[in-house]
Each structure stands twice: as C-alpha cells, then as structure tokens.
mmCIF file of C-alpha atoms in Angstrom:
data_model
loop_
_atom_site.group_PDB
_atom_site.id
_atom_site.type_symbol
_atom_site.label_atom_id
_atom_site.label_comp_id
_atom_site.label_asym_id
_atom_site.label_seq_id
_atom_site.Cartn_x
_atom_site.Cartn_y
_atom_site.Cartn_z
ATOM 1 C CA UNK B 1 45.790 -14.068 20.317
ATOM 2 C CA UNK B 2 43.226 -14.028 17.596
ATOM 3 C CA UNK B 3 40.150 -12.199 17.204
ATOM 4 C CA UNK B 4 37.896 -15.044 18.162
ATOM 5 C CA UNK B 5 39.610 -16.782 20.211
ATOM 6 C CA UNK B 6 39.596 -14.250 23.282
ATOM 7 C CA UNK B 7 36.202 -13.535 25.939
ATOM 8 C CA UNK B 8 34.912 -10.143 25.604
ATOM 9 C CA UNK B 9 34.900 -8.561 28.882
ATOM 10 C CA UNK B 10 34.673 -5.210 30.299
ATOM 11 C CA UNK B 11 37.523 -3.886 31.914
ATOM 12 C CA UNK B 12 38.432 -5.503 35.390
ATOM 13 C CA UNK B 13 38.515 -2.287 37.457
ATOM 14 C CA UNK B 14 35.094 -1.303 36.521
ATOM 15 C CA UNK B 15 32.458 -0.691 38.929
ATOM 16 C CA UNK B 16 29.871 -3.362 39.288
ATOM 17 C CA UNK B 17 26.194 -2.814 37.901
ATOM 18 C CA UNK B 18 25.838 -0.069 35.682
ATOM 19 C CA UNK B 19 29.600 0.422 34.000
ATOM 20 C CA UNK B 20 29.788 -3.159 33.868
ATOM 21 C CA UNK B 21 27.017 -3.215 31.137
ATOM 22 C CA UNK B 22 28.221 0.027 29.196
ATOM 23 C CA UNK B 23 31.805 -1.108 28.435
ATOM 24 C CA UNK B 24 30.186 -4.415 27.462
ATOM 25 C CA UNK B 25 27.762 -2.540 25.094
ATOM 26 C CA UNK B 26 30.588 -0.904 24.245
ATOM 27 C CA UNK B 27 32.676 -3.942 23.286
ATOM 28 C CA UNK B 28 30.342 -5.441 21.790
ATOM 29 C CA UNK B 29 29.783 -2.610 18.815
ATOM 30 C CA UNK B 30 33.071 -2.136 18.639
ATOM 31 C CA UNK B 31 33.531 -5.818 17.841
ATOM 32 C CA UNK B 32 30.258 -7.080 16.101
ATOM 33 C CA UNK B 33 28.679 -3.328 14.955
ATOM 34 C CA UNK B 34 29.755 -2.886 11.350
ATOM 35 C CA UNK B 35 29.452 -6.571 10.294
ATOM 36 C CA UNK B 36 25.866 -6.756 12.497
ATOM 37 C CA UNK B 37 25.262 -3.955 10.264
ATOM 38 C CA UNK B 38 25.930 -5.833 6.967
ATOM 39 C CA UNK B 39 24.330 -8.578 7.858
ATOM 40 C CA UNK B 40 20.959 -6.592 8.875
ATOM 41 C CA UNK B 41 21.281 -4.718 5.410
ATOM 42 C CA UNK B 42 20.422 -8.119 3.673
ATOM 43 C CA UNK B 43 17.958 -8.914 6.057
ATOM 44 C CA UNK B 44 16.233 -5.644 5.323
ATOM 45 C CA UNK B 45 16.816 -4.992 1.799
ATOM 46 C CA UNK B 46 18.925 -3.004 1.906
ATOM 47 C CA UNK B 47 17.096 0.112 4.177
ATOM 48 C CA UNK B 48 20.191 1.708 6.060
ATOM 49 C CA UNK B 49 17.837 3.174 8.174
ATOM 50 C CA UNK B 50 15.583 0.178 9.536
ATOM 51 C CA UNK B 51 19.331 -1.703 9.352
ATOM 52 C CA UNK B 52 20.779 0.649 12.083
ATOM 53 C CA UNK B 53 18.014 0.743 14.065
ATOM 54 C CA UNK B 54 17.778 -3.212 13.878
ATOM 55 C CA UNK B 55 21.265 -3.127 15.181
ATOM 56 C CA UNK B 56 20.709 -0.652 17.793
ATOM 57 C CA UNK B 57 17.769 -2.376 19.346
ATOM 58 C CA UNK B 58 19.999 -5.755 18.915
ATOM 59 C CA UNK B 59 22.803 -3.822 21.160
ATOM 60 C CA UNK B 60 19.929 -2.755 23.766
ATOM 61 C CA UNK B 61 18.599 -5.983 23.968
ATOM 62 C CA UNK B 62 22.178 -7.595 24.580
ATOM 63 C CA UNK B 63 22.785 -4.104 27.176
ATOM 64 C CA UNK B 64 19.408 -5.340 29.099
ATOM 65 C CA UNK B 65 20.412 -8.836 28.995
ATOM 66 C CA UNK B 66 24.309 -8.455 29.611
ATOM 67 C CA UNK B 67 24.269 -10.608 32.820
ATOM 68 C CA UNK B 68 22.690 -13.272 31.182
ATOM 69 C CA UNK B 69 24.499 -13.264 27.873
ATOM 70 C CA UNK B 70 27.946 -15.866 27.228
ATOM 71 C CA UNK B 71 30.836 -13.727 26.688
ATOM 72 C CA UNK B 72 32.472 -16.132 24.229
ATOM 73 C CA UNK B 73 32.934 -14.365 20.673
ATOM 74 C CA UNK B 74 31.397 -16.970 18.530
ATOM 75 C CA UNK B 75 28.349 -17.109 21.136
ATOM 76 C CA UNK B 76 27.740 -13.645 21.225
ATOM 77 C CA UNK B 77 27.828 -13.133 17.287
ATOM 78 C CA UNK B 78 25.233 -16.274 17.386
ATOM 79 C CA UNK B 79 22.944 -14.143 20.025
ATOM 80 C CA UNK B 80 23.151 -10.947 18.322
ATOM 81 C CA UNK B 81 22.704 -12.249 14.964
ATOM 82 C CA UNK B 82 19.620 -14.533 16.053
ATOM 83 C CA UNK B 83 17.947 -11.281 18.142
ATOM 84 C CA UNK B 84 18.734 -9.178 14.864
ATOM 85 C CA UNK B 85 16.896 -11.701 12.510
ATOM 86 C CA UNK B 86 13.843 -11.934 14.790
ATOM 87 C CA UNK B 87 13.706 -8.070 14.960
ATOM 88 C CA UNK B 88 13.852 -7.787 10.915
ATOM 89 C CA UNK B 89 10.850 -10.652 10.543
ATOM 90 C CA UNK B 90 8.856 -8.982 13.664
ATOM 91 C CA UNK B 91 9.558 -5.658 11.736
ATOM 92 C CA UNK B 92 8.119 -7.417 8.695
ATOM 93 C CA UNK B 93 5.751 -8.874 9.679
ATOM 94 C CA UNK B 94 4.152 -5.670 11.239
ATOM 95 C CA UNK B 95 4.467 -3.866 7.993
ATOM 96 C CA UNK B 96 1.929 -6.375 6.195
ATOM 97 C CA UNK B 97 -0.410 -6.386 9.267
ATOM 98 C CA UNK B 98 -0.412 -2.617 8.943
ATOM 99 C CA UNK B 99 -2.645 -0.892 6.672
ATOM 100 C CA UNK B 100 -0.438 1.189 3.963
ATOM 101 C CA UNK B 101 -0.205 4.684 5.520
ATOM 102 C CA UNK B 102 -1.381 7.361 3.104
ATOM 103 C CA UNK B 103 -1.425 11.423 3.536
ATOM 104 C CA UNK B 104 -3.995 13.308 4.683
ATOM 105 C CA UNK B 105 -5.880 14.537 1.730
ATOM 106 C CA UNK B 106 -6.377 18.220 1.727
ATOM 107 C CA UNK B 107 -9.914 19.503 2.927
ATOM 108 C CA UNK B 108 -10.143 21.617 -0.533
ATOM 109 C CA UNK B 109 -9.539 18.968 -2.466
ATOM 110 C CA UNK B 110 -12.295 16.616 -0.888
ATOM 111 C CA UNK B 111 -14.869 15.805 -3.583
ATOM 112 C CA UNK B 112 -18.118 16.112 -2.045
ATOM 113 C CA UNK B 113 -20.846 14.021 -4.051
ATOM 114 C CA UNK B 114 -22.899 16.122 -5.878
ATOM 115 C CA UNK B 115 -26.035 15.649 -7.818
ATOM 116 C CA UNK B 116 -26.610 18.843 -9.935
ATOM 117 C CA UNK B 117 -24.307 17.533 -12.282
ATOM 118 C CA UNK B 118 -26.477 13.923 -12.646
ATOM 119 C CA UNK B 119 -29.444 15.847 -12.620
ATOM 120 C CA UNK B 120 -28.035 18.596 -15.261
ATOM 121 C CA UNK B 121 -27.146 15.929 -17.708
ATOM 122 C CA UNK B 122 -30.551 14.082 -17.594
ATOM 123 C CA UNK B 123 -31.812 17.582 -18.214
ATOM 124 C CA UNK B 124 -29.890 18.011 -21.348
ATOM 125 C CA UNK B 125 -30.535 14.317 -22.608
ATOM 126 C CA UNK B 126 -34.537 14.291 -22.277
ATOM 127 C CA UNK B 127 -34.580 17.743 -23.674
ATOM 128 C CA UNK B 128 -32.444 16.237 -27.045
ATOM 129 C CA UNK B 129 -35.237 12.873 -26.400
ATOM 130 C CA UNK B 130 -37.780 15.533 -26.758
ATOM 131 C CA UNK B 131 -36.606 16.863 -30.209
ATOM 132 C CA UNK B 132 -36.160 13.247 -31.778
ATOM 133 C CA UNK B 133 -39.656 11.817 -33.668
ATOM 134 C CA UNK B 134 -41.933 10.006 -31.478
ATOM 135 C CA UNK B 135 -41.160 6.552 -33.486
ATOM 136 C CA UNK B 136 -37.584 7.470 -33.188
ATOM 137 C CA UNK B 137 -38.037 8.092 -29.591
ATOM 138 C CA UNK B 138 -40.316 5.154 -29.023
ATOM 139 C CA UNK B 139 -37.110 3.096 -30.625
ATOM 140 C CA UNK B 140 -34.244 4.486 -28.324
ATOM 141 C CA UNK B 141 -36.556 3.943 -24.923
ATOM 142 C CA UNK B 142 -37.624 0.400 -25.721
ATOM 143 C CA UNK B 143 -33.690 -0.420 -26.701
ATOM 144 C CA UNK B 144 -31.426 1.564 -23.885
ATOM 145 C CA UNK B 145 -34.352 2.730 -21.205
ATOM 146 C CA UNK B 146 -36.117 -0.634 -20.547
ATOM 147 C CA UNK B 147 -33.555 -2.691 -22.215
ATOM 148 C CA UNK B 148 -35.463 -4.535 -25.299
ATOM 149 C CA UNK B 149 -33.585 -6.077 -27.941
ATOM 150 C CA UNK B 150 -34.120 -5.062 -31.755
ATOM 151 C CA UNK B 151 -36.719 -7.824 -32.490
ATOM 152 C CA UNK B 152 -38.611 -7.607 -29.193
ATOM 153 C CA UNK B 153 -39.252 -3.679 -29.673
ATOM 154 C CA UNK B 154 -39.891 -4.614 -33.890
ATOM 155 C CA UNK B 155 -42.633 -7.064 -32.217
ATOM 156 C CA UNK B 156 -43.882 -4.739 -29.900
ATOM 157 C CA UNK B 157 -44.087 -1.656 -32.382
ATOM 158 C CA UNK B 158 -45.402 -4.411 -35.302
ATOM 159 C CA UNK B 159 -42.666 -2.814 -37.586
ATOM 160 C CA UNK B 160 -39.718 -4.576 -39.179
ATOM 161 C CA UNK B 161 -36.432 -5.510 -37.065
ATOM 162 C CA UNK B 162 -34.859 -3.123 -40.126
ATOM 163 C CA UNK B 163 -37.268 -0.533 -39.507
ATOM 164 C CA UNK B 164 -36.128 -0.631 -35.757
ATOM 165 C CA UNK B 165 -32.524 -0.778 -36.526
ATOM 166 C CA UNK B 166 -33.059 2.635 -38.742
ATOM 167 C CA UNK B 167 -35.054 4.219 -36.316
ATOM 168 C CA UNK B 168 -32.430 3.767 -33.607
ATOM 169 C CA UNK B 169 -29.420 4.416 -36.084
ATOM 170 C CA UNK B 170 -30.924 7.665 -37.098
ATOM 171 C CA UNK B 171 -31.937 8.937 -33.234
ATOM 172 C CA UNK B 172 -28.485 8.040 -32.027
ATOM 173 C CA UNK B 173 -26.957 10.761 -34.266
ATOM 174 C CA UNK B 174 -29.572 12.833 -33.692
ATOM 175 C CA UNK B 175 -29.328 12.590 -29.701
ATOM 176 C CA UNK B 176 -25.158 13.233 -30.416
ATOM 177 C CA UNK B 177 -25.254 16.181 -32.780
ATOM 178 C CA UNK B 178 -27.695 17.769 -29.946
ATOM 179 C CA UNK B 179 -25.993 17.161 -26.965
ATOM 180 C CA UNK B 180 -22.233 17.847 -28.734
ATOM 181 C CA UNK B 181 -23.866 21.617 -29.320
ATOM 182 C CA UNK B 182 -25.165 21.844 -25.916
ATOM 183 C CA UNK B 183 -21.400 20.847 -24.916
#
C-alpha cells in the first residue's frame, strides 16, 4: 500500500472526542509536517520562524476542525496547504497595514528644540553686519535680507550693478573671515 493511497485515521481503539483529534493531529505532522514546512518556507521567504509557526497554526486549525476535515491523503494535503497559504498572505498582509515598529528612543538622547543656539548665531552674524561699511551693509540686506536682485538694489542705491556686485563680493568675505574667528 502506497503512501497516498491509504485514509489517515487515528487508531481504532481510541477514545472518542478528545484522543480522537490528537492522534489525528498527530498523523497528520507526521505525514504532511516537514513538506508543509517547505512549502511555507517559499511562501514566506524563507523566515523559519514565521514558516513553523504558519505550520503550527495550519495543524491547529486542522486539530479544531478534525471532524469536519476528509481524511483522504491528497484532500488533506489540499486543506492544509490552502489554510497555510491564506495564513502566509493574512500574515502579509498585516505586516504592510502595520506601521514599521521602531525602538524606543532613549529619554537622554531626546533632542529637545532649543532656541539659544538660533538666537546665538543671529547674535554673532549682526555683530560681523555691524563691522562691515554701511554701503557694504546696505548691499548684503537688500540682496539676502529682503531678497533684491543685483540691479534692483543698483536702482535703488543709484549706483552701478558692478558697484553692487563689489560691494556684496567684498562684505561676503568680510562677514566669513569674522564669523570663522568667532568659530
């Protein structure tokens, strides 16, 4: 008699009701457990670990459902494969519903927003403003501050766009050189 070809059932002397459904768990790994298992590896990418459990809650499910269940080989593998394949695509499809879990960040390392270091660098910038030349001053605040191109602020000051361009050119390495020595 061939693998297939004979009806898995639990041992004739058994006790109805409870034993009944353990030997047939039983059986049931012992016949369809390691090549379930292969067969849920592919399914899950290979994850041992989310293979046997797929497997396991396959063998519950057939356990809970063991009155219900045909006890023909080739009916069975069809049942436990088909419950197996729904549990991998329920499993997966939880896992993109599912925000990604992250850890817990430590309470030390929390960055807390904090403005003295805004507030300390706008210190150090319009002190460096204050040692520039008021036309080289003038230049920088009508091109970065209120956002001017080079011949709007050349109108506006009723200088050349050159004279603008210099002005600028010059108060940019001025404003660097200070604030690189103020670090």
């Amino acid at each position: 008699m061939g693998r297939h070809s004979r009806t898995l059932r639990p041992e004739a002397d058994a006790e109805p009701g409870q034993g009944l459904r353990d030997d047939l768990a039983t059986a049931l790994y012992q016949e369809f457990g390691r090549p379930l298992l292969a067969f849920v590896l592919t399914l899950t990418g290979g994850d041992r670990q989310w293979a046997e459990d797929v497997v396991q809650e396959t063998l519950i499910r057939a356990w809970r459902n063991a009155d219900k269940l045909d006890r023909e080989p080739e009916m069975l593998r069809a049942w436990l494969y088909t419950v197996a394949r729904r549990i991998v695509i329920d499993g997966w499809r939880s896992r993109q519903a599912r925000p990604q879990e992250v850890e817990e960040a430590d309470a030390d390392s929390v960055g807390v927003p904090d403005e003295s270091d805004r507030t300390l660098a706008a210190m150090v910038v319009y002190e460096a403003l204050q040692n520039l030349s008021p036309e080289q001053r003038e230049a920088i605040l009508q091109t970065y501050i209120r956002d001017r191109t080079v011949n709007e602020v050349a109108a506006t000051l009723g200088v050349p766009p050159g004279t603008v361009k210099s002005r600028i050119y010059h108060a940019v390495r001025a404003l660097r050189r200070a604030l690189r020595d103020r670090g």
